[in-house]
CSV table of C-alpha atoms in Angstrom, one decimal:
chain,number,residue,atom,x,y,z
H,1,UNK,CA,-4.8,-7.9,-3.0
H,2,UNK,CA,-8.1,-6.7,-3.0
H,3,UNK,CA,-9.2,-7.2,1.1
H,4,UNK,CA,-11.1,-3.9,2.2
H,5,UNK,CA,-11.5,-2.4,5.5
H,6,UNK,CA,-14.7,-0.7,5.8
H,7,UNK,CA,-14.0,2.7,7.0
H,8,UNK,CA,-14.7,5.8,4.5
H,9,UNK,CA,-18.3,6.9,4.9
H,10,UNK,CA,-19.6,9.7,3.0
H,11,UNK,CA,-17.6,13.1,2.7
H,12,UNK,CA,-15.0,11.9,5.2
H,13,UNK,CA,-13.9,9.1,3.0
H,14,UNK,CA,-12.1,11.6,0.8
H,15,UNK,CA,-10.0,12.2,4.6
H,16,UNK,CA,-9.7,8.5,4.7
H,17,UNK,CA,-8.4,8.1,1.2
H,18,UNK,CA,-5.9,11.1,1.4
H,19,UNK,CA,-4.8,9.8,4.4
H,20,UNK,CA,-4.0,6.7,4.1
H,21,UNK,CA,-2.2,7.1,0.6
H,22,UNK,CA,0.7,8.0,2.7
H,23,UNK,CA,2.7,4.9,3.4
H,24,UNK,CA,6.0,6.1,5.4
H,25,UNK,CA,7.6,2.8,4.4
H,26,UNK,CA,6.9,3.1,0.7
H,27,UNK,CA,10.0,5.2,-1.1
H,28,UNK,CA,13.5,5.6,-0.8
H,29,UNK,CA,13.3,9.1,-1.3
H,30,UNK,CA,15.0,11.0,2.2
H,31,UNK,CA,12.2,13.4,2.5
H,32,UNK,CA,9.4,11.0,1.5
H,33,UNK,CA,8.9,9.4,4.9
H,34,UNK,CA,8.3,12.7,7.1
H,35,UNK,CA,6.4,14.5,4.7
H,36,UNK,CA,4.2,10.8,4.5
H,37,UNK,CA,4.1,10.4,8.1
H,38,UNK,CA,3.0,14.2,9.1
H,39,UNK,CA,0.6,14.0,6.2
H,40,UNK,CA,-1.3,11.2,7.3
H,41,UNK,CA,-1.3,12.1,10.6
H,42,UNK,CA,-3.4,15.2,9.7
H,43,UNK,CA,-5.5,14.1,7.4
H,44,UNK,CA,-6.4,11.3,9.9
H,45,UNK,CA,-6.8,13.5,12.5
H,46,UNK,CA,-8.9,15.9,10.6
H,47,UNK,CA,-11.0,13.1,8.9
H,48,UNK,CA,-12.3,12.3,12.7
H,49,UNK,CA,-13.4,16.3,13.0
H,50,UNK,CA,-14.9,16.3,10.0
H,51,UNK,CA,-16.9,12.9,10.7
H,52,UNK,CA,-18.4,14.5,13.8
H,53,UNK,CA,-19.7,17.2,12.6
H,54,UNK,CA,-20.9,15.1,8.9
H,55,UNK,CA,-23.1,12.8,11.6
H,56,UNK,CA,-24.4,15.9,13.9
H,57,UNK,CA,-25.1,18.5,11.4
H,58,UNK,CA,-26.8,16.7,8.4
H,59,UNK,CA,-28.7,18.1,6.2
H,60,UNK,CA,-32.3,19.6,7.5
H,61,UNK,CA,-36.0,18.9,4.9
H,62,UNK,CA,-36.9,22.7,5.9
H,63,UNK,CA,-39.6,22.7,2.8
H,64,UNK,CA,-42.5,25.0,3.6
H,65,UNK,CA,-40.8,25.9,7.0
H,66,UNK,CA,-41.1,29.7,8.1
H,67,UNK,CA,-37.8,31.5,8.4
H,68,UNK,CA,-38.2,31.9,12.1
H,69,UNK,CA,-38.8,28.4,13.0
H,70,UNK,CA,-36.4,27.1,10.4
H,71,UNK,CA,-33.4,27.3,13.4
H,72,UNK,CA,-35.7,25.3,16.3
H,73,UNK,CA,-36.0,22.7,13.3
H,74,UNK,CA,-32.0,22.4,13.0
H,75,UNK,CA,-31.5,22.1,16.5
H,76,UNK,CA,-34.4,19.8,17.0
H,77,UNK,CA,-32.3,17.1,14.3
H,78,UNK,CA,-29.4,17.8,15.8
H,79,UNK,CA,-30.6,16.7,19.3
H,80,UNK,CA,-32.4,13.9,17.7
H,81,UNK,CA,-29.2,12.6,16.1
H,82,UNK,CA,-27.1,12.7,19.4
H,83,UNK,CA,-29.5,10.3,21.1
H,84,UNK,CA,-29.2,8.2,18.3
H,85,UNK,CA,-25.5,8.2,17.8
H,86,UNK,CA,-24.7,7.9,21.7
H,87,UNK,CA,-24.1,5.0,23.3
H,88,UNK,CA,-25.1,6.9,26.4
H,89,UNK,CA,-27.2,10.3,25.4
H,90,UNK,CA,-26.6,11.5,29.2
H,91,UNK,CA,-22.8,11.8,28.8
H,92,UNK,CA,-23.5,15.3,26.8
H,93,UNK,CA,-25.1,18.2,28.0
H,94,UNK,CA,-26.6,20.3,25.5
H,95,UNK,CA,-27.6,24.3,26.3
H,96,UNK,CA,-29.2,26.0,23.5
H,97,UNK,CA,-31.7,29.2,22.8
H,98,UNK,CA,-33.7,27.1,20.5
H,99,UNK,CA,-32.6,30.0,17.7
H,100,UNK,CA,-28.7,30.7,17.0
H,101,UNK,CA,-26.7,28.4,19.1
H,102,UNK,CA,-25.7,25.0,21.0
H,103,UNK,CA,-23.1,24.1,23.3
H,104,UNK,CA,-22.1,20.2,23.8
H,105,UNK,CA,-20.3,19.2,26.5
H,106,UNK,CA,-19.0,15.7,26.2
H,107,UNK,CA,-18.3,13.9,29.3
H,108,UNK,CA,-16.4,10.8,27.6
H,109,UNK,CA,-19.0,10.0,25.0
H,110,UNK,CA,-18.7,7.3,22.8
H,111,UNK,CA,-20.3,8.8,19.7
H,112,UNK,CA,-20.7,5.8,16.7
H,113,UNK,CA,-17.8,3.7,18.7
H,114,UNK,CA,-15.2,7.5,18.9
H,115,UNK,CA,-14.2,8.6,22.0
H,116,UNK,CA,-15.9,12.3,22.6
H,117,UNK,CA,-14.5,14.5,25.5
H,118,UNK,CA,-14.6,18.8,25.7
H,119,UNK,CA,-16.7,21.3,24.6
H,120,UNK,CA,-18.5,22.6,21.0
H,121,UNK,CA,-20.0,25.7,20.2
H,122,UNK,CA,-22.2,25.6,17.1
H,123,UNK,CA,-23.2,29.3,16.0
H,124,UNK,CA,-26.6,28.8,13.7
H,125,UNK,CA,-27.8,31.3,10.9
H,126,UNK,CA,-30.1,30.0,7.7
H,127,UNK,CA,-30.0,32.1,4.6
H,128,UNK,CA,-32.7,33.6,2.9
H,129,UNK,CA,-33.5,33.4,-0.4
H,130,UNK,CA,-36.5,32.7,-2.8
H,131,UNK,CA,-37.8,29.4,-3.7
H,132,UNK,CA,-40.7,29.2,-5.9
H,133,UNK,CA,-41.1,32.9,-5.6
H,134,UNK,CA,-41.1,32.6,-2.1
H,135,UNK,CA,-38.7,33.6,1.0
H,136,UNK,CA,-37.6,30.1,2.5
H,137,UNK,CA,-34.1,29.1,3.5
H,138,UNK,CA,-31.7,28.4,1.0
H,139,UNK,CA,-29.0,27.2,3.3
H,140,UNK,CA,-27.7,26.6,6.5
H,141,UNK,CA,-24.2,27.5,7.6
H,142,UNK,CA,-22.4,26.4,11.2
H,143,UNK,CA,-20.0,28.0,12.6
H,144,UNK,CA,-18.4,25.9,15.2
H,145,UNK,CA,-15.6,26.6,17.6
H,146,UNK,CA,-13.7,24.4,19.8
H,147,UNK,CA,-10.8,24.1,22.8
H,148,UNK,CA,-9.4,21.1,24.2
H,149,UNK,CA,-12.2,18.2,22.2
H,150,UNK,CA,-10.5,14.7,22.0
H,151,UNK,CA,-11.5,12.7,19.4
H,152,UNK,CA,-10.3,9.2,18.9
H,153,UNK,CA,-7.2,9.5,19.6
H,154,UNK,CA,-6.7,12.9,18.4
H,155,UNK,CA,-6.9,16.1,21.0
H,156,UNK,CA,-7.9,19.2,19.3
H,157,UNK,CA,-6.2,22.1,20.8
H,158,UNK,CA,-8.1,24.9,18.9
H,159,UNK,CA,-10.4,24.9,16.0
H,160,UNK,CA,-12.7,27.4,14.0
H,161,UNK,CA,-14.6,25.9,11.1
H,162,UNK,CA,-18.1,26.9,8.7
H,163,UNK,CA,-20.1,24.2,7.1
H,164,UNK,CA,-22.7,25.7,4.3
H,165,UNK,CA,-25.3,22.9,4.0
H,166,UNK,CA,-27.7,24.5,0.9
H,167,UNK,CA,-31.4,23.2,1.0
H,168,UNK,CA,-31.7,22.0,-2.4
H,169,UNK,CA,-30.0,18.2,-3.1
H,170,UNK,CA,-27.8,17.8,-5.2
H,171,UNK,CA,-25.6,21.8,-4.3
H,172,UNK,CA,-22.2,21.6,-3.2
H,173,UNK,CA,-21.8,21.2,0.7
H,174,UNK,CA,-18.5,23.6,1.8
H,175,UNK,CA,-16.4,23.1,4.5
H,176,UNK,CA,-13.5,25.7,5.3
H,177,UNK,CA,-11.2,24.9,8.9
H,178,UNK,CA,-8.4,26.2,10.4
H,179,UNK,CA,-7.4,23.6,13.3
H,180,UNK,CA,-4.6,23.4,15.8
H,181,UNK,CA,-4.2,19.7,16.8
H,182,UNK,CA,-1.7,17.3,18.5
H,183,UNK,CA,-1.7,14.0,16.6
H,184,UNK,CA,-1.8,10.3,18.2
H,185,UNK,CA,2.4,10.7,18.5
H,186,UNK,CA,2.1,14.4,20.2
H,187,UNK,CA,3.4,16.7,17.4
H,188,UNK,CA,1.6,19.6,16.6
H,189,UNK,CA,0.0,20.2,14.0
H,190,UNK,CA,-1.6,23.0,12.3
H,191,UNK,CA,-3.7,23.1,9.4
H,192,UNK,CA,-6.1,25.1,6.8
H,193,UNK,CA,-8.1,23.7,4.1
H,194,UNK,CA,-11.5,23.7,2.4
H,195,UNK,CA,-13.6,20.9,1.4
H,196,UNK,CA,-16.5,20.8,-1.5
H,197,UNK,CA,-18.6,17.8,-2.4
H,198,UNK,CA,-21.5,17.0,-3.3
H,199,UNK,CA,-23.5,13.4,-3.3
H,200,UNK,CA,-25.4,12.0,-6.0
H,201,UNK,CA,-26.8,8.2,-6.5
H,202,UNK,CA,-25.0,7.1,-3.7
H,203,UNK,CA,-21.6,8.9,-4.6
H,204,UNK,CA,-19.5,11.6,-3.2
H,205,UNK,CA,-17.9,14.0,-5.7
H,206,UNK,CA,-14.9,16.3,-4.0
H,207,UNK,CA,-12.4,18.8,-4.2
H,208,UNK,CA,-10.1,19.8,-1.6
H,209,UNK,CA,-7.4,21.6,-1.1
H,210,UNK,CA,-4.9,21.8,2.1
H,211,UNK,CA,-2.1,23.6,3.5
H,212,UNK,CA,-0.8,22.5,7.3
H,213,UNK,CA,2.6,22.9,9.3
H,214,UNK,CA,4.5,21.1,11.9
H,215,UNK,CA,7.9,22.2,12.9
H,216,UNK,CA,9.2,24.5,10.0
H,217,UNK,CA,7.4,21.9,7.4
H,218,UNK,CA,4.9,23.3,5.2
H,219,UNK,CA,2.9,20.9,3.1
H,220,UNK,CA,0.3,21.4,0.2
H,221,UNK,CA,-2.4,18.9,-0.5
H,222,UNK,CA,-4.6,19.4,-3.6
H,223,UNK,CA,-7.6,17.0,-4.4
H,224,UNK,CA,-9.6,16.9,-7.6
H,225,UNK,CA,-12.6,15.1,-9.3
H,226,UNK,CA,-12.4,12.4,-6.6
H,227,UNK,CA,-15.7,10.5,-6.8
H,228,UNK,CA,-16.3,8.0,-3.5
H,229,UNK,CA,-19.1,5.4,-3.9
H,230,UNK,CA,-20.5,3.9,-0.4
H,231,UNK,CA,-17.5,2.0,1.5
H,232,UNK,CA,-15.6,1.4,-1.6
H,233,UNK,CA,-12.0,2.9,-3.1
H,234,UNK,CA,-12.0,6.3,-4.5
H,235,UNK,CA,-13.2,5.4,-8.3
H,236,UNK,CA,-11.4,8.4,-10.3
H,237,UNK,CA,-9.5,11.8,-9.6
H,238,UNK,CA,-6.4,13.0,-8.7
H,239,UNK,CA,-4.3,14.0,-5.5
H,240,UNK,CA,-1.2,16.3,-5.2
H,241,UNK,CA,1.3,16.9,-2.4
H,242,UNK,CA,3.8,19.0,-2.8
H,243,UNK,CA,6.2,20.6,-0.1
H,244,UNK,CA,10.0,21.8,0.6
H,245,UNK,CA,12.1,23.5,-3.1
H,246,UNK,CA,9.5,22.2,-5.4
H,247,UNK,CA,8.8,18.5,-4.8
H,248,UNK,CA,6.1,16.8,-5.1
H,249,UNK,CA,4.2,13.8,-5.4
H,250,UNK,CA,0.9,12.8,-7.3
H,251,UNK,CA,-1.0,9.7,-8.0
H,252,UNK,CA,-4.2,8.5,-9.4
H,253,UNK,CA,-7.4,6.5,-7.9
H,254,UNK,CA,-9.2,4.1,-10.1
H,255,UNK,CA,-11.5,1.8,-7.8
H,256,UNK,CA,-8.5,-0.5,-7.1
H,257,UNK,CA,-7.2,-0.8,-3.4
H,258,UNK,CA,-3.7,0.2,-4.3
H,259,UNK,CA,-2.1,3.1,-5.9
H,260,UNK,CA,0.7,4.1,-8.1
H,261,UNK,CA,2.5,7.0,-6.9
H,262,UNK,CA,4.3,9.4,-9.3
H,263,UNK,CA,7.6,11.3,-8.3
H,264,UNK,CA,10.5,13.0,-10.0
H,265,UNK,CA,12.1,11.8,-13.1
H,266,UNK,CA,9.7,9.2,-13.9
H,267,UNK,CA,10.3,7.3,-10.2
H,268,UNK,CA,6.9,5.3,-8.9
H,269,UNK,CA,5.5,3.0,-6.5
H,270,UNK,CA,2.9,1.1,-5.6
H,271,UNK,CA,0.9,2.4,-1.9
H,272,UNK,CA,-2.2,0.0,-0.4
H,273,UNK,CA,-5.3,2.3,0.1
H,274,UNK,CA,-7.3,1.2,3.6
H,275,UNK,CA,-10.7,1.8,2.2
């Protein structure tokens, strides 16, 4: 079975893949189902944030740029991407000092086919460093915070995130969050984690790990050497979820559409990947 639904783009896809490695209906295993469920409800959830900010705060060419007009150049791109990405650039209002911050206010935006609706602060700083032998910007790191944002079907309650975004291609990108969330079925959700990737010939190499909570549930999620190529299935690395008195569950990608899931004494089965 090899049909593909073209959804993963770029860093999110690792989100995407996570996610939907989770089939509820896939194990006979008692705890199996919730922990699938709640787990691909945040991941999927999370995956939307995460592609927001991936498409609004790209990475900036700030070669030769001073340090003080390095943050009017962000800003600039960033405006430039919204009226790209909008279907109707007058549904946001953006406010800005041209130097440290933006507020968006989305008035039912559909941003690349999402439903956008709330508010986003995005705090701005650029570190120094020396390139060449001289000062220029080395990186630039958001800090973004967030009440009542719906997006796609998700509605984000609370949310504090930094994304480092270094100058030079080819440097791991970070991404740490800590989000409070109700989920398309109205649980709520909380969860930490911290993304790294980097992208090379058309690739995204990632590691991520996760902790998040609904009810008294905790749930670990650890990612590693997962390497995404355009809209395919993740081609290698290895995912790890692990929760209650010690159990846990593991399983391999290899380019395929499918995976085999590993659990205790030697059980497996087979989950489809949407990707």
């Amino acid at each position: 079975m090899r049909a593909r639904h073209r959804r993963a783009r770029g860093a999110t896809a690792l989100a995407f893949a996570l996610a939907t490695g989770c089939d509820p209906d896939a194990t006979d295993e008692p705890e199996d189902e919730p922990v699938a469920r709640v787990t691909l409800a945040v991941l999927d959830a999370n995956s939307a944030t995460l592609s927001l900010y991936d498409g609004l705060l790209g990475p900036v060419n700030l070669a030769g740029v001073s340090l003080a007009l390095a943050p009017q150049k962000v800003i600039e791109q960033v405006r430039g991407g919204l009226d790209q990405a909008l279907a109707d650039p007058k549904c946001v209002a953006l406010t800005t000092d041209k130097k440290t911050f933006l507020d968006l206010q989305f008035d039912r935006c559909r941003y690349r086919g999402v439903l956008v609706d709330g508010g986003l602060r995005i705090e701005l700083t650029t570190e120094a460093g020396l390139c060449d032998g001289a000062e220029c910007v080395v990186a630039t790191r958001y800090t973004t915070q967030l009440d009542a944002l719906t997006i796609g079907k998700s509605r984000v309650r609370a949310a504090t995130s930094t994304l480092r975004i270094p100058s030079t291609p080819g440097e791991p990108r970070s991404y740490t969050a800590e989000v409070e969330l109700t989920d398309k079925q109205d649980r709520e959700l909380h969860l930490r984690h911290e993304l790294a990737w980097t992208r090379k010939n058309g690739c995204v190499h990632a590691e991520l790990g996760a902790e998040f909570t609904v009810d008294a549930l905790a749930i670990s999620v650890g990612a590693q050497a997962v390497e995404i190529c355009g809209d395919q299935c993740p081609r290698a690395g290895e995912v790890q979820i692990a929760w209650g008195n010690g159990q846990a569950l593991a399983w391999e990608y290899d380019g395929a559409d499918e995976v085999t899931v590993r659990g205790p004494h030697g059980r497996e089965f087979v989950l489809p990947l949407e990707c």
